[in-house]
mmCIF file of C-alpha atoms in Angstrom:
data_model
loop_
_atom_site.group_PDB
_atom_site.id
_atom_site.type_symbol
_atom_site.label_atom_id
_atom_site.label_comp_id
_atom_site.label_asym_id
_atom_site.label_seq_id
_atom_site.Cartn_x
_atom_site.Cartn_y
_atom_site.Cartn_z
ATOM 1 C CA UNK A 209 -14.854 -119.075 -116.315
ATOM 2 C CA UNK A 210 -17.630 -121.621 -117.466
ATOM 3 C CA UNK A 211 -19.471 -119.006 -119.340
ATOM 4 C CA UNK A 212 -20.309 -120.957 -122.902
ATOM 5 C CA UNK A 213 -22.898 -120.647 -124.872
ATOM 6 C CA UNK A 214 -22.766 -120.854 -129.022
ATOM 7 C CA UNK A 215 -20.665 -118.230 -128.727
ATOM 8 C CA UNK A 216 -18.646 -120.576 -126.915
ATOM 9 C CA UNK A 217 -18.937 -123.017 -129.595
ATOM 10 C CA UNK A 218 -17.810 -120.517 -132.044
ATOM 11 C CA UNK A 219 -14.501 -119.444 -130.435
ATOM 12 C CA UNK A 220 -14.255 -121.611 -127.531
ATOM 13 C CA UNK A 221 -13.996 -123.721 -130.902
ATOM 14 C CA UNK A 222 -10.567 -124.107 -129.707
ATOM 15 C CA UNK A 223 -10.551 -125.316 -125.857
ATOM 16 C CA UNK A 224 -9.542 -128.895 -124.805
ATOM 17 C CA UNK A 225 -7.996 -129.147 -128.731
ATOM 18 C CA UNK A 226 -4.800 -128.229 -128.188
ATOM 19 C CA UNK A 227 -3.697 -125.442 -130.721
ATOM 20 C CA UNK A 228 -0.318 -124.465 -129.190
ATOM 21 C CA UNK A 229 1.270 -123.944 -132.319
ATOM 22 C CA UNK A 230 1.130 -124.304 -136.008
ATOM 23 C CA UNK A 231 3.536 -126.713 -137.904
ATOM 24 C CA UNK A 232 6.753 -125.611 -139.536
ATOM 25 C CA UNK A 233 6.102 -125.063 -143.038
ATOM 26 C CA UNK A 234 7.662 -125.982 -146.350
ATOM 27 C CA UNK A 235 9.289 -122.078 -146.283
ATOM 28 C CA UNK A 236 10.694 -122.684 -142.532
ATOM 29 C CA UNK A 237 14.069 -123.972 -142.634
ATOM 30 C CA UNK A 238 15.042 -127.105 -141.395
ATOM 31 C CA UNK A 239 15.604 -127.114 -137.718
ATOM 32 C CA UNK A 240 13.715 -123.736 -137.383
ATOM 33 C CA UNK A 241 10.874 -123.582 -135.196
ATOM 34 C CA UNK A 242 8.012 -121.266 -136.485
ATOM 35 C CA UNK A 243 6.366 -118.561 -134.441
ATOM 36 C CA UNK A 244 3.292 -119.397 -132.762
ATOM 37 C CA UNK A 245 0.407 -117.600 -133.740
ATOM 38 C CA UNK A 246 0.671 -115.903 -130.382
ATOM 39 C CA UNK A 247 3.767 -114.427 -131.274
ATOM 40 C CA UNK A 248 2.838 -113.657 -135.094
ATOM 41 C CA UNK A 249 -0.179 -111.966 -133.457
ATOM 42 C CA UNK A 250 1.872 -109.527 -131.779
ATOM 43 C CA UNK A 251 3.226 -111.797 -128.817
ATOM 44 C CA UNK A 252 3.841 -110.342 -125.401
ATOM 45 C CA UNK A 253 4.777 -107.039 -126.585
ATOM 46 C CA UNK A 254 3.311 -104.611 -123.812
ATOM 47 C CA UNK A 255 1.015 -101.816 -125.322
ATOM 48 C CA UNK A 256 -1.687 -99.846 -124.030
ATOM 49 C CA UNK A 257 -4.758 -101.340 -123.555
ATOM 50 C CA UNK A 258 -7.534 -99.168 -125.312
ATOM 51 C CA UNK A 259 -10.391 -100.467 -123.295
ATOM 52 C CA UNK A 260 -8.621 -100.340 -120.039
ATOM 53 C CA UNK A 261 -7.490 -96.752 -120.084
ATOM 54 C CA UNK A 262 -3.971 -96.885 -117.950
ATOM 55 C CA UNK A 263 -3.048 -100.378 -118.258
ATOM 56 C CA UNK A 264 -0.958 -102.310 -120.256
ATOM 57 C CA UNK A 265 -1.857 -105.935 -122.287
ATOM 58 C CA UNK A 266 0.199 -108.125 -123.970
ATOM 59 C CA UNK A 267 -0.277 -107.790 -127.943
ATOM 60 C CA UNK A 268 -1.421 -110.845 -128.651
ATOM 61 C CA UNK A 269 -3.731 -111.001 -126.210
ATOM 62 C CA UNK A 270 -5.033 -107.456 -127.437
ATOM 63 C CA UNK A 271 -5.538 -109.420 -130.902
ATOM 64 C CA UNK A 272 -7.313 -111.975 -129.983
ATOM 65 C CA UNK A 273 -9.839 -109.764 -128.050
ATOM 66 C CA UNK A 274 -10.220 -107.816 -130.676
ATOM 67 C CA UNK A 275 -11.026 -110.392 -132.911
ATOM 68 C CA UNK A 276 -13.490 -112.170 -130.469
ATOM 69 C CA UNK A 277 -15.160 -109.504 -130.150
ATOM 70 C CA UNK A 278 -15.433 -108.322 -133.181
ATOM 71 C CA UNK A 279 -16.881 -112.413 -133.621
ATOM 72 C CA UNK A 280 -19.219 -111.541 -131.166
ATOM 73 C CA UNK A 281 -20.684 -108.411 -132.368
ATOM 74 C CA UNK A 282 -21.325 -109.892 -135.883
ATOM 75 C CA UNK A 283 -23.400 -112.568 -134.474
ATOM 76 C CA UNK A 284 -24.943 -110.383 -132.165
ATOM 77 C CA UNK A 285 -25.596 -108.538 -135.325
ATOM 78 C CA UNK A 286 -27.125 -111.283 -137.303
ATOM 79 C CA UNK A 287 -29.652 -112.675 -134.860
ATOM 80 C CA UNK A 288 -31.055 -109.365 -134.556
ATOM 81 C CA UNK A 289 -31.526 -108.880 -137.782
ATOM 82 C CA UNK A 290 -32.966 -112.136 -138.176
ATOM 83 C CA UNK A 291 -29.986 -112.540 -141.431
ATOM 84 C CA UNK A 292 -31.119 -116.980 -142.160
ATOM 85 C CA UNK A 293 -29.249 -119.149 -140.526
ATOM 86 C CA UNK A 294 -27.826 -117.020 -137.671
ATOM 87 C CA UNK A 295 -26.912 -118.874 -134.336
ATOM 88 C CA UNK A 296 -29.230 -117.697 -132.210
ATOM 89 C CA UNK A 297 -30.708 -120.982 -131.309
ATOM 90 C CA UNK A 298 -27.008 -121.294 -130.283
ATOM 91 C CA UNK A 299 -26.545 -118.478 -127.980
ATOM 92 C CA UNK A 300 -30.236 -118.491 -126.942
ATOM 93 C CA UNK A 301 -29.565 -118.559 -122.982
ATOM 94 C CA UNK A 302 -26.848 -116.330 -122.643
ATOM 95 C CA UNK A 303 -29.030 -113.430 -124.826
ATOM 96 C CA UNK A 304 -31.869 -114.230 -123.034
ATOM 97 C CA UNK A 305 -30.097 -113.046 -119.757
ATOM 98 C CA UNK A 306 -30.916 -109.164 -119.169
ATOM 99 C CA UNK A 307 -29.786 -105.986 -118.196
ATOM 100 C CA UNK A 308 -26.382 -105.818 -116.929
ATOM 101 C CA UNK A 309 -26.498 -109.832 -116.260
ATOM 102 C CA UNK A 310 -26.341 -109.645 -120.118
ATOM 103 C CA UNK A 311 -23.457 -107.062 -120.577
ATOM 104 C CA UNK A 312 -21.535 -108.931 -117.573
ATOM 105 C CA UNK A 313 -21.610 -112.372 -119.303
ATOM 106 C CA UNK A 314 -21.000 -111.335 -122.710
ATOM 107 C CA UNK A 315 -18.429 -109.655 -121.152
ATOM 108 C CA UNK A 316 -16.960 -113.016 -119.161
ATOM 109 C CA UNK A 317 -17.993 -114.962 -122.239
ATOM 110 C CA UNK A 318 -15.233 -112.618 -124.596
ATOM 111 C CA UNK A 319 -12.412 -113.116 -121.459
ATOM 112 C CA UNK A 320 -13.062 -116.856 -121.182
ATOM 113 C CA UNK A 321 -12.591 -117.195 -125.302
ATOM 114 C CA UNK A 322 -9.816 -115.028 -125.176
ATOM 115 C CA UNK A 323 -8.242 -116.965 -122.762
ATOM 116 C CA UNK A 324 -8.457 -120.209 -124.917
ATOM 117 C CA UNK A 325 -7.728 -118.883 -127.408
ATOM 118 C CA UNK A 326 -4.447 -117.364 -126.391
ATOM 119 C CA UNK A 327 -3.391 -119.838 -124.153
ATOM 120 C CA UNK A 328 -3.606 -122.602 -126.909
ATOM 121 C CA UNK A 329 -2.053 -120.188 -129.548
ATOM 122 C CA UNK A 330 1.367 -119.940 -127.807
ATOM 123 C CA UNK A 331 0.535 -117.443 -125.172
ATOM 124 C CA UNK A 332 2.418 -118.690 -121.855
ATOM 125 C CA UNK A 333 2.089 -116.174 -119.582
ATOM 126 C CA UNK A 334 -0.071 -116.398 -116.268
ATOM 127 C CA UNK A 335 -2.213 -114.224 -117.969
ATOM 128 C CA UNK A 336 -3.269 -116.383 -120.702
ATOM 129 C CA UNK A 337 -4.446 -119.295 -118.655
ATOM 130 C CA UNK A 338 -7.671 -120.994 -119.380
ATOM 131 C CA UNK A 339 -9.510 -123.718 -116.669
ATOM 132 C CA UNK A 340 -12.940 -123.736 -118.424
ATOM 133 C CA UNK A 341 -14.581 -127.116 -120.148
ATOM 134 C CA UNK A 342 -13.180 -128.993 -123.196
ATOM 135 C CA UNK A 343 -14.775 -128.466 -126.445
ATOM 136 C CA UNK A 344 -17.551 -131.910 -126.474
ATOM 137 C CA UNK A 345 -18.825 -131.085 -122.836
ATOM 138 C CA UNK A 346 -19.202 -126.441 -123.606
ATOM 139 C CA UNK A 347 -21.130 -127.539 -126.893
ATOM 140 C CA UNK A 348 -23.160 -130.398 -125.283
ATOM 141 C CA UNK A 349 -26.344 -128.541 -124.168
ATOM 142 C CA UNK A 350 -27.064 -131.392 -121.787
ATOM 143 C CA UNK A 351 -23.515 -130.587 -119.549
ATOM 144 C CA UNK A 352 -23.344 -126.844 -120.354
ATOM 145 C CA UNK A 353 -26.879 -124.856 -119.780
ATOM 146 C CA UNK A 354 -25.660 -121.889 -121.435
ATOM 147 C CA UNK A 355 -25.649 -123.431 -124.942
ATOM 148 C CA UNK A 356 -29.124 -123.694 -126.492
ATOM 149 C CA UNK A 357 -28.548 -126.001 -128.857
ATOM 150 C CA UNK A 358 -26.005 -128.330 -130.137
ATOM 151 C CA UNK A 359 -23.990 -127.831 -133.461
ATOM 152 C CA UNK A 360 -24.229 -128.962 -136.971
ATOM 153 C CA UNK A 361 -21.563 -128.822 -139.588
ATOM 154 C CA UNK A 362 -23.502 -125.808 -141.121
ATOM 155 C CA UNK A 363 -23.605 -124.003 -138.033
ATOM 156 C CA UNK A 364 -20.056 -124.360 -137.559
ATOM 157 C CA UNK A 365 -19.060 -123.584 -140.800
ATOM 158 C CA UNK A 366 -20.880 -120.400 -140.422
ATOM 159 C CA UNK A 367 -18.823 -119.704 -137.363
ATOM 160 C CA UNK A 368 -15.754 -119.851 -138.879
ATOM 161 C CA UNK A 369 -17.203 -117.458 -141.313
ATOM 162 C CA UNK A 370 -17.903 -114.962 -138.486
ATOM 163 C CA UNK A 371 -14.245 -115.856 -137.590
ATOM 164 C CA UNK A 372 -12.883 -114.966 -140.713
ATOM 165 C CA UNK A 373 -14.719 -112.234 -141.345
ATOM 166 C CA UNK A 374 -13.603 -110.691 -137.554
ATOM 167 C CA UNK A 375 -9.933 -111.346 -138.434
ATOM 168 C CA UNK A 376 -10.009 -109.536 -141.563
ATOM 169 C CA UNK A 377 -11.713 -106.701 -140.206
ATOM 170 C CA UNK A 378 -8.366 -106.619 -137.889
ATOM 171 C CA UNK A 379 -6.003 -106.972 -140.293
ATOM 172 C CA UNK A 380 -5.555 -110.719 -140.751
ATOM 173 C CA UNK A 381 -6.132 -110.869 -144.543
ATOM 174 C CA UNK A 382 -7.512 -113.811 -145.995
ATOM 175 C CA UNK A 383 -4.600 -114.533 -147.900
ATOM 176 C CA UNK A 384 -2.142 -114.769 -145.166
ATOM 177 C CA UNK A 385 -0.412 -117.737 -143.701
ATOM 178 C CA UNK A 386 -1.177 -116.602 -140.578
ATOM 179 C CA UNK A 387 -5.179 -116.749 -141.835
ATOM 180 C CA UNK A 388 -4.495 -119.990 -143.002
ATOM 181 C CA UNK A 389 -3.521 -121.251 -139.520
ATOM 182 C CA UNK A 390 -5.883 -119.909 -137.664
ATOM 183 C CA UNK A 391 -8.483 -121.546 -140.392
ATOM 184 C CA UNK A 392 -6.524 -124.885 -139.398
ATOM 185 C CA UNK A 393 -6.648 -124.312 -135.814
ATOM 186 C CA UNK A 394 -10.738 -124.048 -136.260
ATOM 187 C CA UNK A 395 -11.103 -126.724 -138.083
ATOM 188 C CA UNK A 396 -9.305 -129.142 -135.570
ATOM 189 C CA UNK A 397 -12.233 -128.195 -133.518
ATOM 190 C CA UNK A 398 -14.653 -129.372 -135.549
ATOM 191 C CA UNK A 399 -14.896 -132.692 -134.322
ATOM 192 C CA UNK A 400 -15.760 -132.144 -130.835
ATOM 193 C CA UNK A 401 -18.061 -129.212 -131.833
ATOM 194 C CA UNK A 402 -20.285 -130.579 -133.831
ATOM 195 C CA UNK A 403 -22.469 -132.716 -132.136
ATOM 196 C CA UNK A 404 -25.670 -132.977 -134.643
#
């Protein structure tokens, strides 16, 4: 599950930061505990999983996939067509990889994000464990080979662009709370990401 690359640094964002839950807000009352984003993201509600014809996933895990790779595919989607300022210097080693190597990793790459990201979101089942490197060392091309180059604050910023742009596009609208957290739970990243 060490399969990091920029794509790692955009939604491994959240790995050795812990991002278990948001805090109550002004609205919660006192005493009150608010949902985790886990469980605002559909929790551990058992639905079918649409890739996986046959088996079941837990909802929240099914968002968060959905949303990496939907984060994937629109970087993906900017370094080919060469849109300025794309992150393929970022992700340079794991698209260099080819034929199914390529498929397989992206592949492993969208598990291991969706792992961290739904283990440090609330998600406590066995399912939602993640093992792979904290944030500094899976953005440090120096300790992780897969990332091609470390991370400004532009580059990051444009991440949680692609972030934002992958949650709307599955139904997290911008002016949510829930958007607002997830924002948050980015930017606590930030830190250990950027490393230029």
């Amino acid at each position: 599950m060490k399969i990091y690359t920029k794509i790692t640094l955009s939604t491994l964002l959240i790995s050795s930061v812990a991002f278990t839950s948001c805090s109550n807000d002004d609205n919660t009352p006192k005493g009150v505990e608010q949902a985790t984003i886990y469980e605002r993201l559909g929790g551990t509600t058992m639905v079918a999983d649409p890739d996986n014809e046959g088996q079941m996933i837990e909802q929240g895990r099914l968002s968060f996939r959905k949303v990496v790779n939907s984060t994937v595919g629109l970087i993906v989607a900017d370094i080919q067509a060469d849109t300025p300022g794309n992150l393929q210097a970022h992700f340079a080693p794991l698209l260099a990889e080819t034929g199914t190597t390529q498929a397989t990793n992206i592949a492993k790459l969208s598990d291991n994000l969706t792992d961290f990201f739904s283990f440090n979101t609330g998600g406590t089942n066995p399912v939602n464990t993640y093992s792979g490197l904290d944030m500094a060392s899976a953005h440090n091309p120096a300790v992780n080979p897969r990332m091609g180059t470390k991370a400004s604050d532009a580059d990051y910023t444009k991440f949680v662009g692609y972030v934002g742009a992958a949650a709307n596009a599955n139904g997290v609208a911008s002016d949510t709370e829930l958007y607002t957290d997830i924002v948050a739970v980015l930017e606590s990243l930030r830190a250990p990401i950027v490393q230029n």
